[in-house]
PDB file of C-alpha atoms and ligand atoms in Angstrom:
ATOM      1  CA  UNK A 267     -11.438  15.885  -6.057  1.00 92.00           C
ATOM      2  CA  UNK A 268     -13.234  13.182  -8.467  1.00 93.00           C
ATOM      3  CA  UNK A 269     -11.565  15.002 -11.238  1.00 97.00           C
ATOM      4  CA  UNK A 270      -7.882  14.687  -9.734  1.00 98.00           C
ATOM      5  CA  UNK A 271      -8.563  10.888  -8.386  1.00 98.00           C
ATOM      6  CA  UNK A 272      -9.688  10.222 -12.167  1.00 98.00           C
ATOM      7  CA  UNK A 273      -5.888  11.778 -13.603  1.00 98.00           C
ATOM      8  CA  UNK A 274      -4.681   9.545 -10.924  1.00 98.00           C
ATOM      9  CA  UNK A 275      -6.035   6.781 -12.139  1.00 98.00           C
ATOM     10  CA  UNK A 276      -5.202   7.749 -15.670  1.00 98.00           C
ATOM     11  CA  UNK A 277      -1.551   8.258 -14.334  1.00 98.00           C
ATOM     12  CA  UNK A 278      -1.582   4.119 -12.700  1.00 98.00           C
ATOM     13  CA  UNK A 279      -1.754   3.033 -16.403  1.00 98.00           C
ATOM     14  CA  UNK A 280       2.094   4.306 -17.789  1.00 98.00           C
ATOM     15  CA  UNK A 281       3.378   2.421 -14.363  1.00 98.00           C
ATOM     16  CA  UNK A 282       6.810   0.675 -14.931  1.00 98.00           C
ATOM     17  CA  UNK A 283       6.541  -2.000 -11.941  1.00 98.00           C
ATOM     18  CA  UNK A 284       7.724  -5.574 -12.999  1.00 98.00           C
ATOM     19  CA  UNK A 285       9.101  -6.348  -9.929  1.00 98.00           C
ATOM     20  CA  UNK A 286       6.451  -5.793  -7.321  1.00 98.00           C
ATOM     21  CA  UNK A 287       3.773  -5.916  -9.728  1.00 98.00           C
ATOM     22  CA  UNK A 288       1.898  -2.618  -8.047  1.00 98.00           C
ATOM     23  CA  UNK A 289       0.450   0.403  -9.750  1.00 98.00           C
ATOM     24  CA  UNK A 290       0.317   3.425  -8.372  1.00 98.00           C
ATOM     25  CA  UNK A 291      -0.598   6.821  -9.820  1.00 98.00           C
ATOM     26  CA  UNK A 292      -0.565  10.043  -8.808  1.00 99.00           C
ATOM     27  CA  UNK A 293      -2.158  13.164  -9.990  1.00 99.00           C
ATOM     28  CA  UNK A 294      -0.773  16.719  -8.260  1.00 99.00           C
ATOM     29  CA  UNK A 295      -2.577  20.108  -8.520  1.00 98.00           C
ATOM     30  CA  UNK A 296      -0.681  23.412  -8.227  1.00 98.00           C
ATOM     31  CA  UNK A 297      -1.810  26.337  -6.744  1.00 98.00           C
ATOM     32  CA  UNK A 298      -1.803  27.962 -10.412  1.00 97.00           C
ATOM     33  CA  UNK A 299      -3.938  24.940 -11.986  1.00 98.00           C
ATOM     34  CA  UNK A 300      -2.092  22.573 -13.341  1.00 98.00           C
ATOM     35  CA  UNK A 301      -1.572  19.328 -13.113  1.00 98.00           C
ATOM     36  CA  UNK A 302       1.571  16.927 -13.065  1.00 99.00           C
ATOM     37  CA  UNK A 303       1.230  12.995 -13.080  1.00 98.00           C
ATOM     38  CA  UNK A 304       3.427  10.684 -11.592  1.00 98.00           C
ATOM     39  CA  UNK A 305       3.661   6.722 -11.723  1.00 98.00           C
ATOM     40  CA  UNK A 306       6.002   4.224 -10.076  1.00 98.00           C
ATOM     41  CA  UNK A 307       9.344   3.482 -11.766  1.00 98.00           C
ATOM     42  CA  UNK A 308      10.754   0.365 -10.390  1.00 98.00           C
ATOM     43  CA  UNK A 309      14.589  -0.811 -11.159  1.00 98.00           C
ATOM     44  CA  UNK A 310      16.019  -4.102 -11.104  1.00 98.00           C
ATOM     45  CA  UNK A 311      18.455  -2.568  -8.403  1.00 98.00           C
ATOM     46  CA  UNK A 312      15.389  -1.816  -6.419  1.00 97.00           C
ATOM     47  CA  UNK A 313      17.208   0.973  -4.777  1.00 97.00           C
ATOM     48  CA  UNK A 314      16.633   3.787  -7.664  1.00 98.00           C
ATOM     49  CA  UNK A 315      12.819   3.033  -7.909  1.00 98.00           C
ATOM     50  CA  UNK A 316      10.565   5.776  -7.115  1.00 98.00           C
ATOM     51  CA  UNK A 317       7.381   6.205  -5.864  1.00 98.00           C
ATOM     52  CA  UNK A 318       4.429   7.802  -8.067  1.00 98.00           C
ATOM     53  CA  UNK A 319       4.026  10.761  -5.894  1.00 98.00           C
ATOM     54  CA  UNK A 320       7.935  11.461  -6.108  1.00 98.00           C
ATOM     55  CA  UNK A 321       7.494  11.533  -9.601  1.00 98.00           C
ATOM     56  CA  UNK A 322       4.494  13.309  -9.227  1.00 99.00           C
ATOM     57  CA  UNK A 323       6.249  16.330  -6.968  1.00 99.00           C
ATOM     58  CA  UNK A 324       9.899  16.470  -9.009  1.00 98.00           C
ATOM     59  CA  UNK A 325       8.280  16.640 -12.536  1.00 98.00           C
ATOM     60  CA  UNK A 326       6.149  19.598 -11.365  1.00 98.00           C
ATOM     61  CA  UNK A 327       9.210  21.045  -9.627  1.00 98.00           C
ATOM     62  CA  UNK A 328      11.201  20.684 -12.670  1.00 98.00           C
ATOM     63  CA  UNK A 329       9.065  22.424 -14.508  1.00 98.00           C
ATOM     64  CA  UNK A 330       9.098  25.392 -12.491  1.00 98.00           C
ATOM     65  CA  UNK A 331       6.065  24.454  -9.789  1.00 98.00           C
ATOM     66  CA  UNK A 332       6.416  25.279  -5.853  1.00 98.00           C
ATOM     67  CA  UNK A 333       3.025  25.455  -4.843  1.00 98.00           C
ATOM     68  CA  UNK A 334       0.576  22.892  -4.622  1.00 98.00           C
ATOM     69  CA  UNK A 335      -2.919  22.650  -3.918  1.00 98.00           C
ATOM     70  CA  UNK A 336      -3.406  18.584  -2.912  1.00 98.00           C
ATOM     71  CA  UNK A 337      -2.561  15.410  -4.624  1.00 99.00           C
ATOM     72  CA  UNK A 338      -5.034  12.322  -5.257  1.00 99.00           C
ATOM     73  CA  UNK A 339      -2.983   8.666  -5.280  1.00 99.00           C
ATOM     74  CA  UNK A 340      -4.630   5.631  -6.572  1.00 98.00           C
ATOM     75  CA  UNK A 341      -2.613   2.111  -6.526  1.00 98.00           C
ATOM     76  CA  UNK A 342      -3.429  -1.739  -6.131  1.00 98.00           C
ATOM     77  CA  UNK A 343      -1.587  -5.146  -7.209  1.00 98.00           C
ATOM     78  CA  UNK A 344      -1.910  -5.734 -11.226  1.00 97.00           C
ATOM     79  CA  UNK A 345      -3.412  -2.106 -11.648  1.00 96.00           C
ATOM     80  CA  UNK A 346      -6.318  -2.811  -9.496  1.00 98.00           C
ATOM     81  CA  UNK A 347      -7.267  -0.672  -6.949  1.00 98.00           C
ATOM     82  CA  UNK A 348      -8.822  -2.495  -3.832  1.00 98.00           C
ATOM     83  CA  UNK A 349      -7.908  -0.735  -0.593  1.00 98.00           C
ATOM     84  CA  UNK A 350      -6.916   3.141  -0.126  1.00 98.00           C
ATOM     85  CA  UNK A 351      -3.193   3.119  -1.007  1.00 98.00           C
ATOM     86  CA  UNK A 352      -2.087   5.526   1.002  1.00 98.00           C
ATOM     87  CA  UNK A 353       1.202   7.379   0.467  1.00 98.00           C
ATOM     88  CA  UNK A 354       4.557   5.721   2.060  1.00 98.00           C
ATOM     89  CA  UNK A 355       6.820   8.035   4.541  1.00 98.00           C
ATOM     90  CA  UNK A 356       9.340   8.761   2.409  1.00 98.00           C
ATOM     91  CA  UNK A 357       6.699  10.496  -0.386  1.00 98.00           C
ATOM     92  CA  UNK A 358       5.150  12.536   2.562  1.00 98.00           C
ATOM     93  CA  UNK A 359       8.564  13.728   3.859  1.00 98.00           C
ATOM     94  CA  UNK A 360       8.696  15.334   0.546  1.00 98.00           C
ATOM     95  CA  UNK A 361       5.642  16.688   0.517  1.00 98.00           C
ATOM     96  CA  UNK A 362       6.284  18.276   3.811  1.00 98.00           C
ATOM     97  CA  UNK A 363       9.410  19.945   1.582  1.00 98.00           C
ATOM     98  CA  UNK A 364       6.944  22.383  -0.027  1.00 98.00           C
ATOM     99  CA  UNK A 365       3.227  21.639   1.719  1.00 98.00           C
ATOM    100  CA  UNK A 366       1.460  22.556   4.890  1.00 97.00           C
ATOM    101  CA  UNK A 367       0.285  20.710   7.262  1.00 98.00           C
ATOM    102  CA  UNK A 368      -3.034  21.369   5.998  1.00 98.00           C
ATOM    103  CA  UNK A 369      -2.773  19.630   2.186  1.00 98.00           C
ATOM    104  CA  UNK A 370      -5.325  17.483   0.596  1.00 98.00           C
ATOM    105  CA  UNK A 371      -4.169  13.931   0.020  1.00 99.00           C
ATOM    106  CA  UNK A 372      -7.190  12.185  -2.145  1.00 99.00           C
ATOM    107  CA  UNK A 373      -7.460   8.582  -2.082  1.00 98.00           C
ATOM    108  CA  UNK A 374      -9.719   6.432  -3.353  1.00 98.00           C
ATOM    109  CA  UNK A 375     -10.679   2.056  -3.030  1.00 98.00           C
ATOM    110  CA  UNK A 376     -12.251  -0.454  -5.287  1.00 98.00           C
ATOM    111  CA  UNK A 377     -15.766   1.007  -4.052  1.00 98.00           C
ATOM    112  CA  UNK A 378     -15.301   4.776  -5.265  1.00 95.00           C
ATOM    113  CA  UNK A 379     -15.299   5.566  -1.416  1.00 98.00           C
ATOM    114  CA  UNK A 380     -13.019   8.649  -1.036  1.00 98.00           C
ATOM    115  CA  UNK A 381     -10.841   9.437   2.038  1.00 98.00           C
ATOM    116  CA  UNK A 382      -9.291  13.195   2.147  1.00 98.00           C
ATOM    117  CA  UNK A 383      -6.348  13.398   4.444  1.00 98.00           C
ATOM    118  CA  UNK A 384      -4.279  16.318   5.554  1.00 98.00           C
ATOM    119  CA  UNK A 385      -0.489  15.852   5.221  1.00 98.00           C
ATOM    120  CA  UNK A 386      -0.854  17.073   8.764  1.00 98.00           C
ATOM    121  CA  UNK A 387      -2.580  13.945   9.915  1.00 98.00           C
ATOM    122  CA  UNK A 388      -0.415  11.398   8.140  1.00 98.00           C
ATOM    123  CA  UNK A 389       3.041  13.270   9.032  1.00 98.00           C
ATOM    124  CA  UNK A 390       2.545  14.995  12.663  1.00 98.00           C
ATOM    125  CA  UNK A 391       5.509  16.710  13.749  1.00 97.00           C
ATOM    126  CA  UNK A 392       7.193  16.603  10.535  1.00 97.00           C
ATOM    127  CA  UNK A 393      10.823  17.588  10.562  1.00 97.00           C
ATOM    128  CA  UNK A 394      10.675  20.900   7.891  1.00 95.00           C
ATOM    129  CA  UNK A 395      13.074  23.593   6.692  1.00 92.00           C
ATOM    130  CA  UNK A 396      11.414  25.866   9.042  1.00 90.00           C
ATOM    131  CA  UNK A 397      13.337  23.901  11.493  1.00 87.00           C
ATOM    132  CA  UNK A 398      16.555  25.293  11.170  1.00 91.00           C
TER     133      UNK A 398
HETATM  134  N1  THU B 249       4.816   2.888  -4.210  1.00 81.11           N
HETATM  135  C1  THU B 249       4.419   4.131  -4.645  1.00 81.11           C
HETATM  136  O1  THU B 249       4.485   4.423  -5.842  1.00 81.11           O
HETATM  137  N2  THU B 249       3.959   5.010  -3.724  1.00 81.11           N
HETATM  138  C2  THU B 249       3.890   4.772  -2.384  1.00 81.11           C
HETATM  139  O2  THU B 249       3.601   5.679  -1.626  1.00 81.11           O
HETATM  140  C3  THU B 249       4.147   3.431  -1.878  1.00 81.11           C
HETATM  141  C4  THU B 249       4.785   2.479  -2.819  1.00 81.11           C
HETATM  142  C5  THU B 249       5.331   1.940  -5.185  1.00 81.11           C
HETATM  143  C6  THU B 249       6.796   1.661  -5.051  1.00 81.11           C
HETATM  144  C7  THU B 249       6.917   0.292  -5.671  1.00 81.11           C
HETATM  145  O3  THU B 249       7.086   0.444  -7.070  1.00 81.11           O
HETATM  146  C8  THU B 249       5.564  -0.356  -5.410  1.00 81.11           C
HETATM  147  O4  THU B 249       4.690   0.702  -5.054  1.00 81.11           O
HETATM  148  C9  THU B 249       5.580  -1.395  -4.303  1.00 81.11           C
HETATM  149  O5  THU B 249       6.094  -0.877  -3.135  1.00 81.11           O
END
């Protein structure tokens, strides 16, 4: 968990964000071990940013990666983290694409305090595949 929040972290550095000024990072562990790292990259459109834990999720399923084991997100104003930044609706509607309602979502604040959420509690009654 420590481990993952510190790639996260690592992962908040290469953030392209000169509009909103706001880091995020994202660090996401498949099933089979590895990791993929995501950041923010913002637009001047604003429209075509995406969030670090979309970037997170499509590099790993580019490279080949379906299953997942939890995520850790880190984020704050300027790069520094202060409160949990926890992940917005549109990053867990795509984790709910290939993740239970049981996956680990790592966060962490400016005190080193971690919080481990399930997907489950921040996106009850998700609309899934298994839907239709
Ligand atoms: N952001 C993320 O990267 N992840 C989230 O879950 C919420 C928001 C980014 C998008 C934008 O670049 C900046 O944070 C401010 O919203």
């Amino acid at each position: 968990m420590k481990d993952l929040l510190q790639k996260a972290k690592e992962a908040m550095t290469q953030s392209y964000s000169p509009y909103s000024g706001v880091k995020v990072g994202a660090a996401l562990l498949t099933k089979n071990g590895k990791i993929f790292l995501g950041t923010n990259v913002e637009n001047a459109a604003f429209g075509p940013s995406c969030c670090a834990e979309r970037s997170a999720f499509f590099s790993a399923v580019s490279q080949g990666e379906r299953e997942f084991s939890a995520i850790a997100i880190v984020g704050g104003k300027d790069g520094k983290i202060a409160d949990f930044f926890p992940p917005c609706g549109v990053c867990r509607q795509v984790m709910a694409e290939f993740c239970g309602a049981d996956f680990p979502i790592y966060l962490e604040n400016d005190r080193g305090e971690v919080k481990s959420l399930t997907l489950g509690e921040l996106l009850p009654h998700a609309f899934t595949k298994e839907k239709f």
